Amino acid sequence: MYPPPPPAPHRDFVSVTLSAGRTYDGSKSRRRRSCWRKWKQLSRLQRNVILFLLTFLMLCGLLSYASVADQWRAGNGRSAEERKRRPADPPVLPAPRKAEDLPGLLPQKPQRHFRRGPPNLQIRAPGKGSEDRRQDDTKWRDEAVGDARREGSTRRTVVSWRGAVIEPQPGTELPSRKAEAPPRPSSQAPRIQNQAASPNERQRAVIDAFLHAWAGYRKFAWGHDELKPVSRSFSEWFGLGLTLIDALDTMWILGLKKEFEEARKWVSKKLRFQKDVDVNLFESTIRILGGLLSAYHLSGDDLFLKKAEDFGNRLMPAFQTPSKIPYSDVNIGTGAAHPPRWTSDSTVAEVTSIQLEFRELSRLTGNKKFQEAAEEVTRRVHSLPGKKDGLVPMFIDTHSGRFTHPGVFTLGARADSYYEYLLKQWVQGGKQEPQLLEDYLEAIEGIRRHLLRRSEPGKLAFVGELAHGRFSAKMDHLVCFLPGTLALGAHHGLPADHMELARALMDTCYQMNRQMETGLSPEIVHFNLYPQNDRKDVQVKPADRHNLLRPETVESLFYLHRLTGDPKYQDWGWEILQSFNAYTRVPSGGYSSISNVQDPLNPQPRDKMESFFLGETLKYLYLLFSDDPSLLSLDAYVFNTEAHPLPIWAPPDGA
């Protein structure tokens, strides 16, 4: 009998055999058991981490699906009638012509893509073919709306065209609204001729300057904010194509069809506001929002209004402050708003020079939140203590809503466009807001009483600054907006002595250019107040000798010529254009700011072309050289502080 076998030795390990090839029998069940065995071999911490990651990925997938589904439903849930609906009478300009056609005597027939406006706004002679044209317009509108929808914006607000206070096309039905309809554009706005006159010699010179500047931007800075023409590169401020958007309406006015179409394509395909970037509320409002609204009014293209509404919504968080005075900066991607890094205040000019654009956006969309936010700022500033006969300090606290740094008054940087927008809001609203007019008239009297002086020996009228009761004979080039604003007020029925003051200040602004060796004004001048034979009226400090291609002088020249007919203002503008060509034009494309307007041999280019050179300076020069008062009539349009024309609203019925 055999003895029992010895007990098996105790083993405290697990033997695992790994195969480099297939499993023993290749079955799925064996692979599942192998995976399960490996899963059990993991520690509890490792298993928990893997389960957490899987759960997180599933949640992200569900949220992404829900977002895409909502956008799809929003884009496809609109009725065919609603998709076709357009405001019936935004004022429009003639369709632009190709640049190569400009020297010709006859303007070219506009292509359908650049329709001059909604069908019932076309100023057409009745006759055969009107039905065909109406069908073409409808087809163009459907194509434009289709292009806009394909952009797939991440944030979208349905536009109610009733906001434009225009009756719908026959056969369409507007959604019911309880809110009172906003005002409509002035009936004078469509008084623009179907065919623009061929540009004269000086206007062609402006077109040549624009094309040269645009060529540099297109080649070296396309889609970026600003051109650096000397280094043939670009600079970014907001990363939103500032120069391109600022120049849209200028291209339309100058008749540059090819360039406008290319820029529109970029806006359609490339302009996206969903990005983590801070923008300045004021600068982005006047340049981007104003530029898009103006391009919409002049071209009738829905794409620009859609983009404007999206951008306006992204600016609204700036108004979420304790005082309702907006922060200076807002992140258009995250909605976070904040004051600038160097102060906790906003500047008065910035918070009071956004009203034209936000009011017009509300009128077009029917959404009153834009207008209400901007006008609340106007109301609060109106009631603040700390003014001096209508003059306002430069800074305002966003928490308390009160002026800071009191006792300092200027019409230059940080305060200038406050006064401009008092008048222009009154004009925009059809002269129905007396409080705006009262504030403006009081401010003009305050300027006369405290800031207006005359220089020696030439007796040039100028507007200085006041700091705690002490007068300074310092005047920014920015103040040269004032002659044009005064002339505009006189045109709209304000006292005739406003026009007299406008003429006197216009002479001074011209001399600020004329007395420089390059014929271009410095950024800041100081005037001589004491009679001395060896001194000129205009003095310039070394730190102030730069010229940034600013528009203010030619802006006021445009108003003075348009409203007086005096040809000398055109001659003065022609001199300035020649100086720009002589000292700021870069051969490879573009124009550059310069550092020394007193040295014609070495003006020292600063390698930057500001977006307002195309958006304002060249636009005002082109309009200045026009002898057609119906081209953007001042009875139909009001220009924002970035030279973007917006329609004047018609007064209420019975007013």
XYZ file of C-alpha atoms in Angstrom:
655
model
C 0.000 0.000 0.000
C 1.400 3.231 -1.063
C 1.752 6.015 1.471
C -0.425 9.118 0.920
C 1.170 11.766 -1.235
C 2.736 14.695 0.581
C 0.596 17.841 0.765
C 1.008 20.346 -2.077
C 3.260 23.234 -1.205
C 1.442 26.527 -0.403
C 1.789 29.143 -3.134
C 1.232 32.811 -2.427
C 1.403 34.099 -6.011
C -0.690 33.918 -9.178
C 0.867 32.676 -12.360
C -0.235 34.579 -15.464
C 0.782 33.493 -18.939
C 0.671 36.134 -21.660
C 0.457 35.068 -25.241
C 1.837 37.168 -28.035
C -0.587 35.689 -30.471
C -4.258 34.755 -30.298
C -5.889 33.164 -27.261
C -6.008 29.402 -26.989
C -9.191 28.931 -28.884
C -9.664 32.466 -30.234
C -13.110 32.733 -28.632
C -14.678 36.018 -27.502
C -15.595 34.507 -24.121
C -11.990 33.809 -23.274
C -10.991 37.396 -24.236
C -13.750 38.785 -22.018
C -12.544 36.619 -19.067
C -8.976 37.826 -19.679
C -10.099 41.488 -19.650
C -12.150 40.939 -16.523
C -9.151 39.292 -14.822
C -6.978 42.281 -15.723
C -9.663 44.668 -14.477
C -9.776 42.837 -11.120
C -6.016 43.062 -10.852
C -6.195 46.877 -10.883
C -6.272 48.652 -7.561
C -9.487 50.297 -6.380
C -8.013 53.758 -7.022
C -7.145 52.884 -10.620
C -10.618 51.493 -11.271
C -12.249 54.621 -9.812
C -10.136 56.930 -11.987
C -11.044 55.001 -15.146
C -14.759 55.013 -14.272
C -14.652 58.776 -13.602
C -13.033 59.511 -16.946
C -15.548 57.385 -18.812
C -18.464 59.103 -17.060
C -17.014 62.542 -17.831
C -16.602 61.752 -21.528
C -20.187 60.496 -21.745
C -21.535 63.711 -20.172
C -19.506 65.863 -22.568
C -20.877 63.930 -25.499
C -24.474 64.349 -24.330
C -24.045 68.118 -23.800
C -22.461 68.580 -27.233
C -25.301 66.669 -28.863
C -27.923 68.787 -27.085
C -26.217 72.039 -28.158
C -25.969 70.995 -31.795
C -29.571 69.820 -31.808
C -30.814 73.138 -30.389
C -28.917 75.124 -33.013
C -30.271 72.903 -35.767
C -33.823 73.347 -34.563
C -33.361 77.126 -34.202
C -31.958 77.446 -37.708
C -34.607 75.285 -39.362
C -37.638 76.161 -37.288
C -38.179 79.556 -38.883
C -40.879 79.851 -41.437
C -40.099 80.607 -45.042
C -41.852 83.945 -44.705
C -39.808 84.905 -41.677
C -36.558 83.996 -43.397
C -37.441 86.285 -46.276
C -38.552 89.220 -44.115
C -36.406 92.339 -44.308
C -36.840 95.885 -43.098
C -38.529 97.670 -45.918
C -36.692 100.944 -46.046
C -33.162 101.241 -44.777
C -31.632 104.106 -46.757
C -29.250 102.821 -49.393
C -26.598 104.113 -51.747
C -26.184 103.201 -55.384
C -24.488 99.889 -55.983
C -20.714 100.325 -56.263
C -18.755 100.154 -59.448
C -15.612 98.211 -60.169
C -12.392 100.103 -59.575
C -11.261 99.560 -63.144
C -14.465 101.205 -64.406
C -13.979 104.449 -62.476
C -12.258 106.457 -65.193
C -15.134 105.755 -67.562
C -17.893 108.216 -68.254
C -20.811 105.886 -67.615
C -21.292 103.954 -64.379
C -21.536 100.194 -64.706
C -24.748 98.309 -64.182
C -24.746 96.853 -60.665
C -24.753 93.111 -60.287
C -27.584 91.496 -58.422
C -25.430 90.539 -55.460
C -24.997 94.219 -54.624
C -28.659 95.067 -54.606
C -29.189 98.627 -53.493
C -31.746 97.770 -50.879
C -35.061 96.110 -50.177
C -37.293 95.910 -53.278
C -39.839 98.563 -52.337
C -37.045 101.025 -51.557
C -35.573 100.940 -55.034
C -36.123 104.284 -56.702
C -37.224 102.997 -60.098
C -39.186 104.437 -62.938
C -42.367 102.423 -63.486
C -42.411 100.378 -66.603
C -41.844 97.019 -68.164
C -39.626 94.583 -66.327
C -40.434 95.598 -62.766
C -41.833 92.177 -61.952
C -38.644 90.509 -63.210
C -36.554 92.796 -61.065
C -38.695 91.989 -58.044
C -38.158 88.268 -58.613
C -34.396 88.834 -58.906
C -34.399 90.781 -55.635
C -36.275 88.010 -53.864
C -33.814 85.425 -55.151
C -30.860 87.557 -54.012
C -32.373 87.964 -50.553
C -32.848 84.221 -50.166
C -29.230 83.619 -51.190
C -27.943 86.187 -48.689
C -29.991 84.754 -45.837
C -28.794 81.276 -46.774
C -25.171 82.435 -46.605
C -25.750 83.958 -43.195
C -27.412 80.811 -41.832
C -24.532 78.616 -42.992
C -22.164 80.551 -40.755
C -23.493 78.587 -37.775
C -23.130 81.278 -35.113
C -22.992 79.824 -31.611
C -25.250 82.548 -30.233
C -28.298 83.670 -32.127
C -31.213 85.973 -31.441
C -34.167 85.830 -33.802
C -34.462 89.178 -35.540
C -37.896 90.729 -35.598
C -38.050 92.925 -38.654
C -40.884 94.810 -37.094
C -38.143 96.538 -35.164
C -37.534 98.589 -38.298
C -41.136 99.923 -38.153
C -41.649 99.178 -41.818
C -44.666 97.447 -43.252
C -43.915 93.914 -44.462
C -43.875 92.782 -48.048
C -47.305 91.856 -49.408
C -48.240 88.388 -48.327
C -46.056 88.317 -45.211
C -47.305 88.337 -41.658
C -45.420 89.930 -38.814
C -45.325 88.353 -35.347
C -47.432 90.215 -32.827
C -45.544 92.446 -30.369
C -46.856 94.231 -27.328
C -43.999 96.721 -27.214
C -44.425 100.073 -28.903
C -42.838 100.118 -32.336
C -39.590 102.084 -32.499
C -39.226 105.003 -34.914
C -38.622 104.469 -38.593
C -35.877 106.065 -40.713
C -36.547 109.495 -42.109
C -38.537 109.504 -45.314
C -35.784 111.682 -46.777
C -33.211 108.926 -46.404
C -33.933 107.198 -49.755
C -33.443 110.464 -51.703
C -30.199 109.147 -53.175
C -29.931 108.918 -56.936
C -30.007 105.526 -58.609
C -26.768 106.206 -60.472
C -23.893 108.072 -58.864
C -22.116 110.707 -60.894
C -18.710 109.820 -62.234
C -16.077 110.818 -59.633
C -14.222 114.022 -60.319
C -10.448 114.351 -60.437
C -10.003 114.915 -56.722
C -12.316 112.077 -55.828
C -10.330 109.779 -58.119
C -7.211 110.788 -56.196
C -8.932 109.663 -52.994
C -9.869 106.362 -54.641
C -6.250 105.907 -55.681
C -5.127 106.553 -52.101
C -7.664 104.078 -50.763
C -6.649 101.382 -53.233
C -2.989 101.884 -52.340
C -3.761 101.583 -48.631
C -6.027 98.599 -49.246
C -3.409 96.847 -51.366
C -0.949 96.989 -48.483
C -3.527 95.743 -46.016
C -4.659 92.951 -48.312
C -1.109 91.765 -49.012
C 0.477 92.043 -45.561
C -2.341 92.185 -42.989
C -5.433 90.540 -44.457
C -7.980 89.696 -41.764
C -5.899 91.295 -39.019
C -6.628 94.518 -37.170
C -4.078 96.972 -38.548
C -1.354 97.158 -41.166
C 2.275 97.875 -40.303
C 3.242 99.180 -43.734
C 6.961 99.788 -43.192
C 7.738 96.312 -41.837
C 5.091 94.814 -44.143
C 3.345 93.021 -41.322
C 0.376 93.554 -39.034
C -0.643 94.282 -35.471
C -3.571 92.941 -33.464
C -5.735 94.793 -31.001
C -8.881 92.683 -30.767
C -8.140 90.164 -33.512
C -11.368 91.026 -35.343
C -10.235 92.532 -38.636
C -10.737 96.146 -37.507
C -9.424 97.773 -40.682
C -11.563 95.577 -42.913
C -14.785 96.237 -40.998
C -14.031 99.944 -40.601
C -13.569 100.252 -44.366
C -16.693 98.384 -45.544
C -18.925 101.420 -46.014
C -16.046 103.471 -47.439
C -15.623 100.898 -50.206
C -19.331 101.026 -50.936
C -19.353 104.829 -51.083
C -16.253 104.945 -53.297
C -17.791 102.408 -55.646
C -15.167 99.700 -55.121
C -17.297 96.680 -55.885
C -14.533 94.107 -56.204
C -12.929 95.061 -52.889
C -16.271 95.214 -51.096
C -17.273 91.773 -52.320
C -13.981 90.258 -51.167
C -14.317 91.900 -47.748
C -17.910 90.702 -47.427
C -16.779 87.155 -48.107
C -14.253 87.426 -45.271
C -16.945 88.702 -42.906
C -19.189 85.803 -43.906
C -16.593 83.054 -43.647
C -14.003 84.263 -41.135
C -15.470 86.831 -38.743
C -16.300 85.015 -35.510
C -16.954 86.685 -32.176
C -16.814 83.554 -30.026
C -13.253 84.060 -28.853
C -11.568 84.667 -25.518
C -10.500 88.275 -26.065
C -11.057 91.568 -24.261
C -12.358 94.452 -26.348
C -12.756 98.100 -25.452
C -16.479 98.838 -25.307
C -16.192 102.268 -26.913
C -13.672 101.472 -29.645
C -15.348 98.232 -30.658
C -18.785 99.870 -30.658
C -17.885 102.770 -32.912
C -15.667 100.728 -35.256
C -17.169 97.237 -35.402
C -20.811 97.688 -34.416
C -21.055 101.022 -36.221
C -19.242 99.665 -39.269
C -21.508 96.632 -39.557
C -24.689 98.688 -39.127
C -23.583 101.196 -41.747
C -22.614 98.456 -44.190
C -26.056 96.935 -43.681
C -27.852 100.211 -44.368
C -25.861 101.040 -47.480
C -25.822 97.573 -49.052
C -29.060 96.099 -47.688
C -27.187 92.856 -46.929
C -28.652 90.928 -43.953
C -25.278 89.394 -43.174
C -24.037 92.628 -41.625
C -27.085 93.093 -39.405
C -26.836 89.510 -38.175
C -23.192 90.040 -37.270
C -24.019 93.365 -35.612
C -26.690 91.795 -33.417
C -24.375 88.980 -32.366
C -21.651 91.455 -31.461
C -24.051 93.766 -29.632
C -25.200 90.894 -27.434
C -21.615 90.131 -26.505
C -21.001 93.729 -25.407
C -23.973 93.846 -23.038
C -22.173 92.390 -19.951
C -20.177 95.640 -19.775
C -23.313 97.373 -18.446
C -23.650 95.038 -15.467
C -22.205 97.420 -12.892
C -23.686 98.786 -9.636
C -24.153 102.217 -11.216
C -25.190 101.090 -14.732
C -22.161 103.039 -15.987
C -20.425 100.414 -18.137
C -16.955 99.011 -17.643
C -14.457 100.013 -20.299
C -13.574 96.442 -21.327
C -15.507 93.236 -21.897
C -14.485 89.736 -22.952
C -16.715 88.854 -25.908
C -16.122 85.141 -25.413
C -16.636 84.756 -21.668
C -18.769 87.821 -20.919
C -16.404 88.997 -18.165
C -16.258 92.802 -17.967
C -13.799 94.950 -16.041
C -12.241 98.430 -15.899
C -8.869 99.095 -17.534
C -5.737 97.953 -15.719
C -4.516 101.482 -15.041
C -7.651 102.784 -13.285
C -10.963 101.703 -11.813
C -12.797 104.408 -13.772
C -14.263 104.655 -17.233
C -13.747 107.769 -19.320
C -16.743 109.990 -19.901
C -16.275 110.048 -23.682
C -16.255 106.253 -23.835
C -19.471 105.652 -21.899
C -21.388 108.486 -23.587
C -20.348 107.791 -27.186
C -22.012 104.432 -27.774
C -25.612 105.598 -27.889
C -26.061 106.126 -31.630
C -25.041 102.552 -32.365
C -26.961 100.816 -29.563
C -30.114 102.829 -30.263
C -29.990 101.923 -33.945
C -29.395 98.262 -33.123
C -32.554 98.253 -31.017
C -34.521 99.964 -33.772
C -33.493 97.351 -36.315
C -33.896 94.256 -34.153
C -36.888 95.291 -32.042
C -34.921 94.376 -28.896
C -35.007 97.383 -26.581
C -32.282 96.181 -24.229
C -29.510 97.803 -26.275
C -31.161 101.219 -26.353
C -32.263 101.071 -22.722
C -28.765 100.260 -21.461
C -27.122 103.048 -23.463
C -29.747 105.677 -22.684
C -29.599 104.888 -18.974
C -25.990 106.081 -19.081
C -27.079 109.330 -20.730
C -29.743 109.918 -18.081
C -27.351 109.303 -15.208
C -24.638 111.558 -16.605
C -27.232 114.273 -17.175
C -28.150 114.370 -13.484
C -24.626 114.191 -12.033
C -23.129 117.040 -9.998
C -19.631 118.229 -10.815
C -20.276 119.883 -14.171
C -19.250 123.436 -14.980
C -21.811 125.196 -17.162
C -22.413 122.013 -19.117
C -18.759 120.935 -19.262
C -18.016 117.494 -17.840
C -14.904 115.999 -16.164
C -13.002 113.244 -17.965
C -13.548 110.248 -15.645
C -16.480 108.497 -14.019
C -16.527 105.760 -11.385
C -18.361 102.601 -12.453
C -19.337 101.692 -8.872
C -20.625 105.004 -7.521
C -21.586 106.428 -10.910
C -20.020 109.781 -10.020
C -17.393 111.912 -11.720
C -13.838 111.519 -10.500
C -10.898 113.916 -10.913
C -13.306 116.882 -10.802
C -12.331 120.335 -11.916
C -10.517 119.282 -15.122
C -12.329 120.124 -18.365
C -11.272 119.510 -21.957
C -12.733 118.864 -25.393
C -9.797 116.628 -26.237
C -9.153 112.991 -25.397
C -11.492 111.290 -22.886
C -14.259 113.898 -23.183
C -14.549 114.983 -26.832
C -17.292 112.810 -28.258
C -19.595 113.319 -25.243
C -20.472 116.712 -26.709
C -20.653 115.351 -30.259
C -23.147 112.636 -29.288
C -25.434 115.011 -27.384
C -26.201 116.761 -30.669
C -26.142 113.675 -32.859
C -28.527 111.686 -30.655
C -30.947 114.598 -30.846
C -30.608 114.636 -34.639
C -30.816 110.842 -34.918
C -34.041 110.737 -32.910
C -35.798 113.236 -35.159
C -35.237 116.150 -32.736
C -37.720 114.708 -30.253
C -35.503 114.576 -27.139
C -35.225 118.114 -25.719
C -33.014 117.142 -22.780
C -30.198 116.188 -25.154
C -30.503 119.524 -26.925
C -30.525 121.450 -23.644
C -27.362 119.708 -22.457
C -25.657 120.407 -25.776
C -26.585 124.097 -25.857
C -25.472 124.533 -22.254
C -22.137 122.881 -23.062
C -21.501 125.176 -26.032
C -22.072 128.194 -23.812
C -19.712 126.666 -21.252
C -17.068 126.328 -23.969
C -17.471 129.972 -24.927
C -17.271 131.118 -21.322
C -14.384 129.003 -20.032
C -12.349 127.443 -22.863
C -12.470 129.749 -25.895
C -9.517 132.085 -26.460
C -7.652 133.792 -29.311
C -3.962 133.460 -30.063
C -1.313 136.024 -30.850
C -0.406 137.495 -33.227
C -2.878 135.909 -35.669
C -5.972 136.033 -33.417
C -6.791 132.376 -34.082
C -9.804 131.156 -32.117
C -9.044 127.960 -30.213
C -10.457 125.779 -27.438
C -8.087 125.208 -24.527
C -8.348 123.298 -21.265
C -9.240 124.205 -17.699
C -7.683 122.502 -14.675
C -8.924 123.624 -11.252
C -9.551 127.150 -12.489
C -6.277 127.473 -14.390
C -6.470 127.856 -18.170
C -4.072 125.992 -20.481
C -3.628 127.051 -24.111
C -3.369 123.388 -25.154
C -5.550 121.991 -27.923
C -5.621 118.404 -29.174
C -6.096 117.729 -32.863
C -9.105 115.714 -31.689
C -10.853 119.025 -30.865
C -11.052 119.747 -34.584
C -14.250 117.683 -34.651
C -15.965 120.703 -33.077
C -16.268 122.993 -36.156
C -18.147 120.272 -38.003
C -20.424 119.541 -35.042
C -21.224 123.238 -34.590
C -22.009 123.571 -38.306
C -24.259 120.505 -38.175
C -26.186 122.000 -35.258
C -26.642 125.288 -37.092
C -27.913 123.362 -40.115
C -30.543 121.745 -37.908
C -31.846 125.060 -36.617
C -29.535 125.987 -33.743
C -28.329 129.601 -33.348
C -26.541 131.162 -36.321
C -23.591 132.185 -34.162
C -22.738 128.485 -33.885
C -21.874 128.613 -37.587
C -19.747 131.719 -37.034
C -17.791 129.929 -34.324
C -17.499 126.875 -36.570
C -15.904 128.963 -39.322
C -13.427 130.559 -36.911
C -12.362 127.220 -35.411
C -12.111 125.698 -38.883
C -9.570 128.355 -39.829
C -7.553 127.430 -36.739
C -7.583 123.711 -37.492
C -6.401 124.453 -41.002
C -3.541 126.555 -39.615
C -2.562 123.676 -37.326
C -1.783 121.829 -40.562
C -0.617 124.767 -42.653
C 1.999 126.006 -40.205
C 3.759 122.622 -40.049
C 6.575 121.958 -42.511
C 4.875 118.790 -43.756
C 1.435 120.379 -43.962
C 0.102 117.851 -41.429
C -1.153 118.699 -37.964
C 0.612 117.409 -34.855
C -1.333 115.523 -32.210
C -1.277 118.464 -29.762
C -0.475 122.149 -30.136
C -0.055 125.034 -27.706
C -1.148 128.508 -28.716
C 0.740 131.683 -27.984
C -1.300 134.070 -25.855
C 1.160 136.958 -25.720
C 2.052 139.417 -28.504
C 5.661 138.718 -29.467
C 7.084 139.386 -32.895
C 9.300 136.316 -32.965
C 6.683 133.706 -32.104
C 4.066 131.960 -34.223
C 0.519 131.381 -33.087
C 1.010 127.613 -33.034
C 3.736 126.028 -30.889
C 4.550 122.315 -30.778
C 6.393 120.398 -28.069
C 8.732 117.566 -29.138
C 6.543 114.886 -27.569
C 3.488 116.078 -29.510
C 4.857 116.259 -33.068
C 3.381 112.985 -34.300
C 0.522 112.595 -36.754
C -1.653 109.480 -36.613
C -3.517 110.018 -39.926
C -6.439 111.389 -37.909
C -9.639 112.540 -39.649
C -10.911 115.409 -37.488
C -9.740 118.307 -39.670
C -11.043 116.841 -42.935
C -14.226 115.771 -41.113
C -15.012 119.382 -40.260
C -13.945 120.534 -43.718
C -16.597 118.195 -45.138
C -19.338 119.666 -42.941
C -18.295 123.273 -43.613
C -18.197 122.781 -47.365
C -21.414 120.784 -47.477
C -23.305 123.404 -45.449
C -21.757 126.622 -46.821
C -20.705 125.682 -50.348
C -17.429 127.583 -49.907
C -14.846 125.935 -52.243
C -11.900 126.986 -50.071
C -12.665 124.082 -47.755
C -12.211 121.688 -50.660
C -8.900 123.361 -51.502
C -7.704 122.971 -47.912
C -8.637 119.301 -47.947
C -6.791 118.836 -51.232
C -3.626 120.261 -49.633
C -3.928 117.799 -46.752
C -4.395 114.842 -49.102
C -1.281 115.860 -51.015
C 0.644 116.042 -47.733
C -0.520 112.565 -46.779
C 0.723 111.313 -50.139
C 4.037 113.114 -49.828
C 4.990 112.164 -46.259
C 2.995 109.127 -45.145
C 2.532 106.976 -48.259
C 4.611 103.772 -48.177
C 5.648 102.540 -51.662
C 4.933 98.869 -50.941
C 1.347 99.655 -49.912
C -0.381 101.538 -47.132
C 0.130 104.796 -45.271
C 2.066 105.211 -42.034
C 1.691 107.460 -39.031
C 4.718 109.722 -38.635
C 6.613 110.993 -35.595
C 7.674 114.461 -36.733
C 5.436 116.736 -38.754
C 8.081 119.477 -38.597
C 10.762 117.556 -40.498
C 9.834 116.987 -44.157
C 13.213 115.356 -44.847
C 12.777 112.754 -42.126
C 9.180 112.543 -40.879
C 10.093 109.285 -39.091
C 7.394 106.719 -40.001
C 5.875 104.980 -36.990
C 4.944 101.844 -38.946
C 1.227 101.838 -38.224
C -1.846 102.550 -40.329
C -4.801 103.126 -38.044
C -8.097 101.610 -39.156
C -9.747 105.033 -39.067
C -7.571 106.213 -41.965
C -9.727 104.085 -44.269
C -12.887 104.307 -42.189
C -12.870 108.071 -41.662
C -10.076 110.156 -43.173
C -10.384 108.986 -46.786
C -14.167 108.732 -46.572
C -14.522 112.340 -45.436
C -12.068 113.495 -48.122
C -14.127 111.737 -50.809
C -17.340 113.316 -49.518
C -15.617 116.704 -49.180
C -14.646 116.676 -52.855
C -18.175 115.768 -53.952
C -20.393 118.584 -55.173
C -23.547 116.466 -54.779
C -25.333 117.359 -51.511
C -27.592 114.312 -51.886
C -24.643 111.954 -51.446
C -25.294 110.908 -47.828
C -27.509 113.908 -47.200
C -27.151 115.468 -43.755
C -30.947 115.624 -43.641
C -31.099 111.842 -43.934
C -28.000 110.518 -42.180
C -26.021 111.171 -39.043
C -22.400 110.025 -38.864
C -21.166 108.275 -35.763
C -17.821 109.333 -34.315
C -16.076 106.777 -36.573
C -17.737 108.285 -39.698
C -20.226 105.447 -40.167
C -23.523 106.894 -41.489
C -26.744 105.840 -39.769
C -30.255 106.944 -40.787
C -32.101 109.769 -39.066
C -35.392 108.549 -37.611
C -38.629 110.066 -38.818
C -40.604 111.916 -36.120
C -43.749 110.229 -34.829
C -46.918 110.765 -36.824
C -48.449 114.100 -35.975
C -45.249 115.500 -34.481
